[in-house]
Each structure stands twice: as structure tokens, then as C-alpha cells.
Coordinates of C-alpha atoms in Angstrom, one line a residue:
A1 CA -51.0 114.6 7.6
M2 CA -50.6 117.3 9.8
T3 CA -49.3 116.2 13.7
D4 CA -47.7 119.0 14.4
V5 CA -49.8 121.8 13.5
V6 CA -53.5 122.0 14.6
V7 CA -55.9 124.2 13.4
E8 CA -58.8 125.3 15.7
K9 CA -61.6 127.7 14.6
K10 CA -63.4 129.5 17.4
G11 CA -66.4 131.7 16.0
H12 CA -64.5 133.9 13.6
V13 CA -61.6 133.6 14.7
A14 CA -59.1 130.4 13.9
V15 CA -56.1 128.9 16.1
V16 CA -52.8 127.4 14.5
K17 CA -51.0 125.7 17.2
I18 CA -47.7 124.2 16.8
E19 CA -46.9 121.3 18.5
H20 CA -43.4 119.6 17.9
M21 CA -42.6 118.6 21.2
K22 CA -40.0 116.9 20.5
A23 CA -37.8 119.6 19.2
M24 CA -39.2 122.5 21.1
N25 CA -41.3 123.4 18.0
A26 CA -38.3 123.9 16.1
L27 CA -39.1 124.6 12.2
S28 CA -37.9 121.9 10.0
T29 CA -38.3 121.7 5.9
D30 CA -41.7 119.1 7.1
M31 CA -42.8 121.5 9.8
Y32 CA -42.6 124.3 7.4
A33 CA -44.7 122.5 5.3
Q34 CA -46.9 121.4 7.9
L35 CA -47.3 125.4 8.5
E36 CA -48.3 126.4 5.2
E37 CA -51.0 123.4 4.7
A38 CA -52.3 125.2 7.8
F39 CA -52.8 128.4 6.6
D40 CA -54.1 126.5 3.5
E41 CA -56.2 125.2 5.5
V42 CA -57.9 128.5 7.5
G43 CA -57.6 129.9 4.0
K44 CA -60.5 127.7 3.0
M45 CA -62.7 128.8 5.8
D46 CA -64.7 132.0 4.5
D47 CA -65.9 132.9 8.0
V48 CA -62.9 133.0 9.7
Y49 CA -61.4 136.9 9.8
C50 CA -58.5 136.3 12.2
V51 CA -56.2 133.7 12.9
I52 CA -53.7 133.9 16.0
L53 CA -50.3 131.6 15.5
T54 CA -49.0 130.5 18.8
G55 CA -46.9 127.6 20.1
S56 CA -48.0 124.6 22.7
S57 CA -47.4 126.2 25.8
T58 CA -44.7 123.6 27.4
V59 CA -42.3 121.3 25.8
N60 CA -39.9 118.7 27.4
K61 CA -36.4 120.1 27.3
K62 CA -34.1 117.6 29.2
G63 CA -36.8 116.4 31.5
K64 CA -37.8 120.0 32.6
T65 CA -41.1 121.9 31.4
V66 CA -40.3 124.9 29.3
N67 CA -42.2 127.8 27.3
S68 CA -41.5 128.0 23.8
F69 CA -43.2 129.2 21.0
V70 CA -40.7 128.0 18.0
A71 CA -36.9 127.7 19.5
G72 CA -35.5 128.6 16.0
A73 CA -34.9 126.3 13.0
D74 CA -33.9 122.7 13.5
I75 CA -30.6 122.7 13.6
A76 CA -29.8 119.1 13.1
Q77 CA -31.4 118.9 9.9
M78 CA -29.6 122.1 9.0
S79 CA -25.7 121.0 10.2
T80 CA -25.2 118.7 7.8
M81 CA -26.8 120.6 4.8
T82 CA -24.6 121.6 1.4
V83 CA -24.9 125.1 -0.2
A84 CA -27.4 124.2 -2.3
E85 CA -29.5 122.6 0.3
G86 CA -29.1 125.4 2.5
K87 CA -30.3 127.9 -0.6
F88 CA -33.3 125.4 -0.5
F89 CA -34.2 125.4 2.9
G90 CA -33.5 129.5 3.3
N91 CA -35.9 130.1 -0.1
D92 CA -38.6 127.5 1.1
S93 CA -38.8 128.9 4.6
N94 CA -38.8 132.2 3.8
R95 CA -42.0 131.6 0.7
V96 CA -44.4 130.2 3.6
C97 CA -43.8 133.2 5.9
W98 CA -44.0 135.5 2.6
K99 CA -47.5 133.6 2.5
I100 CA -48.2 133.8 6.4
E101 CA -47.3 137.5 6.3
N102 CA -49.5 138.3 2.9
F103 CA -52.2 136.1 4.0
K104 CA -55.7 137.7 3.6
R105 CA -57.0 137.5 7.1
P106 CA -54.7 139.3 9.9
V107 CA -52.5 136.8 11.8
I108 CA -51.8 137.5 16.0
A109 CA -48.2 136.0 17.0
A110 CA -49.0 134.4 20.6
I111 CA -45.9 134.1 21.8
N112 CA -45.1 132.2 25.1
G113 CA -41.9 131.1 25.5
F114 CA -38.6 131.3 23.2
C115 CA -39.2 132.9 20.5
L116 CA -35.6 133.0 18.8
G117 CA -33.8 132.3 14.9
G118 CA -36.3 131.0 13.2
G119 CA -39.0 131.7 15.4
C120 CA -38.7 134.9 16.0
E121 CA -38.4 135.5 11.9
L122 CA -41.3 133.3 11.9
A123 CA -43.3 135.8 14.2
M124 CA -42.6 138.6 12.5
S125 CA -44.2 137.3 9.1
C126 CA -47.3 138.2 11.4
D127 CA -49.4 141.4 11.5
I128 CA -49.0 141.6 15.8
R129 CA -46.9 140.2 17.9
L130 CA -48.4 139.4 22.3
A131 CA -45.8 138.1 24.3
S132 CA -46.1 136.4 27.8
D133 CA -43.7 138.1 30.3
N134 CA -41.3 134.9 30.3
A135 CA -40.7 135.0 26.2
M136 CA -37.3 135.1 25.0
F137 CA -35.9 136.8 21.9
G138 CA -32.9 136.8 19.6
Q139 CA -31.3 135.8 16.6
P140 CA -28.2 134.0 17.3
E141 CA -27.4 132.9 13.7
V142 CA -24.3 134.3 13.5
G143 CA -23.2 132.4 16.5
L144 CA -23.9 128.8 14.6
G145 CA -22.0 130.0 12.0
I146 CA -25.2 131.4 9.8
T147 CA -27.2 134.1 8.6
P148 CA -30.5 135.2 9.4
G149 CA -32.1 133.2 6.8
C150 CA -36.2 133.5 6.7
G151 CA -36.5 137.4 7.2
G152 CA -34.3 138.3 9.6
T153 CA -32.3 140.4 8.0
Q154 CA -35.0 142.2 6.5
R155 CA -38.3 142.2 8.8
L156 CA -36.2 143.1 11.9
A157 CA -35.1 146.5 10.6
R158 CA -38.0 147.3 9.2
I159 CA -40.1 146.7 12.4
V160 CA -37.6 148.1 15.5
G161 CA -35.3 150.3 13.1
L162 CA -31.9 149.7 12.1
G163 CA -29.7 150.4 15.2
K164 CA -31.5 147.5 17.5
A165 CA -31.6 145.1 14.8
K166 CA -28.0 145.0 14.2
E167 CA -27.7 144.6 17.4
M168 CA -29.2 141.6 18.0
I169 CA -28.2 140.4 14.9
Y170 CA -24.9 141.0 15.4
T171 CA -24.2 139.7 19.0
A172 CA -26.4 136.9 18.4
R173 CA -27.8 137.3 22.2
G174 CA -30.7 134.6 22.9
N175 CA -32.0 136.6 25.7
Y176 CA -33.8 139.8 24.8
T177 CA -36.9 139.4 27.3
A178 CA -40.5 140.3 26.5
Q179 CA -39.9 143.7 28.5
Q180 CA -37.0 144.9 25.8
A181 CA -39.3 143.5 22.8
L182 CA -41.7 145.4 23.9
E183 CA -39.7 148.4 24.0
M184 CA -38.5 148.3 20.7
G185 CA -41.6 147.5 19.1
L186 CA -41.1 144.0 18.4
V187 CA -44.0 143.4 20.7
N188 CA -47.2 145.2 21.1
Y189 CA -48.0 143.7 24.5
V190 CA -46.8 141.7 27.3
Y191 CA -49.1 140.0 29.6
P192 CA -49.0 137.3 32.2
L193 CA -48.6 133.6 30.7
E194 CA -51.5 132.4 31.7
N195 CA -53.3 135.5 30.3
L196 CA -51.9 135.4 27.0
M197 CA -54.2 133.7 24.8
D198 CA -57.5 135.0 26.5
E199 CA -55.9 138.8 25.4
A200 CA -54.7 137.5 21.6
M201 CA -58.5 136.0 21.7
K202 CA -60.0 139.1 22.9
L203 CA -58.5 141.3 19.7
A204 CA -58.9 138.7 17.6
E205 CA -62.6 139.0 18.1
E206 CA -62.1 142.6 18.2
I207 CA -60.2 142.6 14.7
A208 CA -63.0 140.3 13.7
A209 CA -66.4 142.1 14.5
Q210 CA -64.8 144.8 11.6
A211 CA -66.0 144.6 8.4
P212 CA -64.0 141.7 6.9
I213 CA -63.1 142.6 3.7
A214 CA -62.4 146.5 4.7
V215 CA -59.5 144.6 7.0
A216 CA -58.2 142.4 4.4
L217 CA -58.1 145.6 2.1
C218 CA -56.1 147.7 4.5
K219 CA -53.2 144.4 5.1
E220 CA -53.0 144.5 1.7
A221 CA -52.6 148.2 0.9
I222 CA -50.2 148.8 4.1
N223 CA -48.1 146.0 3.0
V224 CA -48.0 147.0 0.1
G225 CA -47.0 150.4 1.2
M226 CA -43.9 149.6 3.4
Q227 CA -42.4 148.7 0.0
T228 CA -44.0 151.6 -2.5
D229 CA -42.4 154.9 -2.2
L230 CA -45.4 157.4 -1.2
N231 CA -46.9 158.3 -4.2
S232 CA -47.4 155.0 -5.8
A233 CA -48.2 153.8 -2.3
L234 CA -51.1 156.2 -1.8
K235 CA -52.8 155.7 -5.3
F236 CA -52.6 152.2 -4.3
E237 CA -54.7 153.3 -1.2
G238 CA -56.8 155.5 -3.1
N239 CA -57.9 152.3 -5.4
V240 CA -58.6 150.1 -2.4
F241 CA -60.6 152.4 -0.5
G242 CA -63.2 152.8 -4.0
Q243 CA -62.7 148.8 -4.2
C244 CA -64.6 149.5 -0.8
F245 CA -68.2 151.0 -2.0
A246 CA -68.7 148.0 -4.0
T247 CA -69.2 146.3 -0.9
E248 CA -72.5 145.4 1.1
D249 CA -70.9 145.6 4.5
Q250 CA -69.8 149.2 3.4
K251 CA -73.4 150.3 2.9
Y252 CA -74.8 148.3 6.4
G253 CA -72.0 149.8 7.8
M254 CA -72.7 153.3 7.0
A255 CA -76.9 153.0 7.2
Y256 CA -76.3 151.5 11.0
F257 CA -73.9 154.3 11.7
L258 CA -76.4 156.7 10.5
D259 CA -79.7 155.0 12.2
K260 CA -80.6 157.1 15.1
N261 CA -82.5 154.2 16.6
K262 CA -82.1 153.7 20.2
E263 CA -82.8 149.7 20.2
K264 CA -80.9 148.7 17.2
P265 CA -79.5 145.2 17.2
A266 CA -75.6 144.3 17.9
K267 CA -73.7 145.1 14.1
E268 CA -72.6 142.3 12.5
F269 CA -70.9 142.6 8.6
K270 CA -71.7 139.5 5.9
N271 CA -68.1 139.6 4.1
K272 CA -70.0 140.5 1.4

């Protein structure tokens, strides 16, 4: 049963919240399992069209209150691992992040504090990242004698470019600010902490109001295309474009657009 990951549904949006207070939301094997369980649960909710992933906003650290999205992977758990255990942990955590990256609905990361190591890697498996102005980013693994093991050596360069990714990873700096993350394209927007969840919800609702099947197909086409040559990717796009014409939502959306009636009701897609 989930204790550290909470799922809340609000209309067509699901919020997945990591609340692992003791360890600043650090990701252990158990935490990855709970995250996977949470996304499996949301996957069964037919009328959820967008997901927000966030960390509990406040965790207690040595008597101080600090904000944390996910401060990293669980170093206490990793410190005693053998090569075989390390390989298993890397592959298992990578598998869960891959599932989030390829989840059928868009996932928005609302990053409200420390976003380091495994936390930064988790955020990068989401479609869109929003940060609070107090968020901190970094891949500090080489300072611990390891490499990033959950997509850090792969997704970061794809998102921010080679030079910046190599700088972040080689220096092990854990203090890139939200503003720096914005400038390098790691996050889309920076908001004051108290506005972050409202802004994430606004964006999620805006996405959820579009034709859900079309959005899901766009996500798949973008993800597939990022690792395919352009010619094959464009063929893939042509196919998903064609699939849309089998949906009620396409017929409705276009009829709605063509309807000149000034009094038409608010647009509402059926996910069919």
C-alpha cells in the first residue's frame, strides 16, 4: 500500500504527490515502486487527461523546514550496494522513469524545492517542468563516486544541450538556481512558491481541455520522433494524424469550429 505517494483527482487532472518526509523525498527502491503504483492507478482513471507530479512542499531537516521536490536517490540505501545491486537499482529506477516518460497522458513536474540527482532525473522524465523560485537543480553524482543512473547522462543533454549537460554532470554542482534552469531550458516557467501549484493546475486544465486522444498521440509521436530519423518520424506522424479521423472528438472539434452560432455551448471533448 502507498504511504509516501498520494494521488488526488481534481476534475480531469490527477496530482501525484511524493510525501516521504523523513528523507527529503529521497527515492529508494520502495519509493520507485510506490511511484509506479501511483501512475498505474492514474492510468486506470479514464477521465484523467493530464497529471501533475510534485513533492511535499516542506520537509523537516535537522529541525529546519526546507522545501523539497525530490532531493535525490536514497544514498543510505545505495552506499552498501554491490555491482549487481547497483545495476538492478539503476535499471529498475530507469524503468519507472521510462514508464512516466511514456505515460499516455502529459505529466507536468511542479518542482518546489531541491531537485537533485534522481529528483532531477525524475523531473526530466516528465513532459513539462515548472519550478518555484526557490528550487535548486543539479546532478551531484560524480561527487559521490557514481554516475547518474536514471537518465541523467541521457535526458539532460537532450533537453539542455551537450555543453550545459556536461558542465552540470562533471562539476557535481547541486546549486543551479531556478533562474539558471529556466535560461538553459530545463524548466518552462519559474513562479513564486505560493503560486506554483495554481499555475501547474492552470496549465494542466488547459491541456486537459483539448482532445485527449489527439494529445496522447502527439505525446507518442514527439517521444518516438526524438529517437528516430526524420523521414521515419514524419511517416509516424502521418499515421497518427490519420488515426485522429477515426475519433468522435475530431468530428466534434471540427464541427464546433465550423459552427457559426454565437450561442454555442462551451467546448467539451468526450475522449472517444
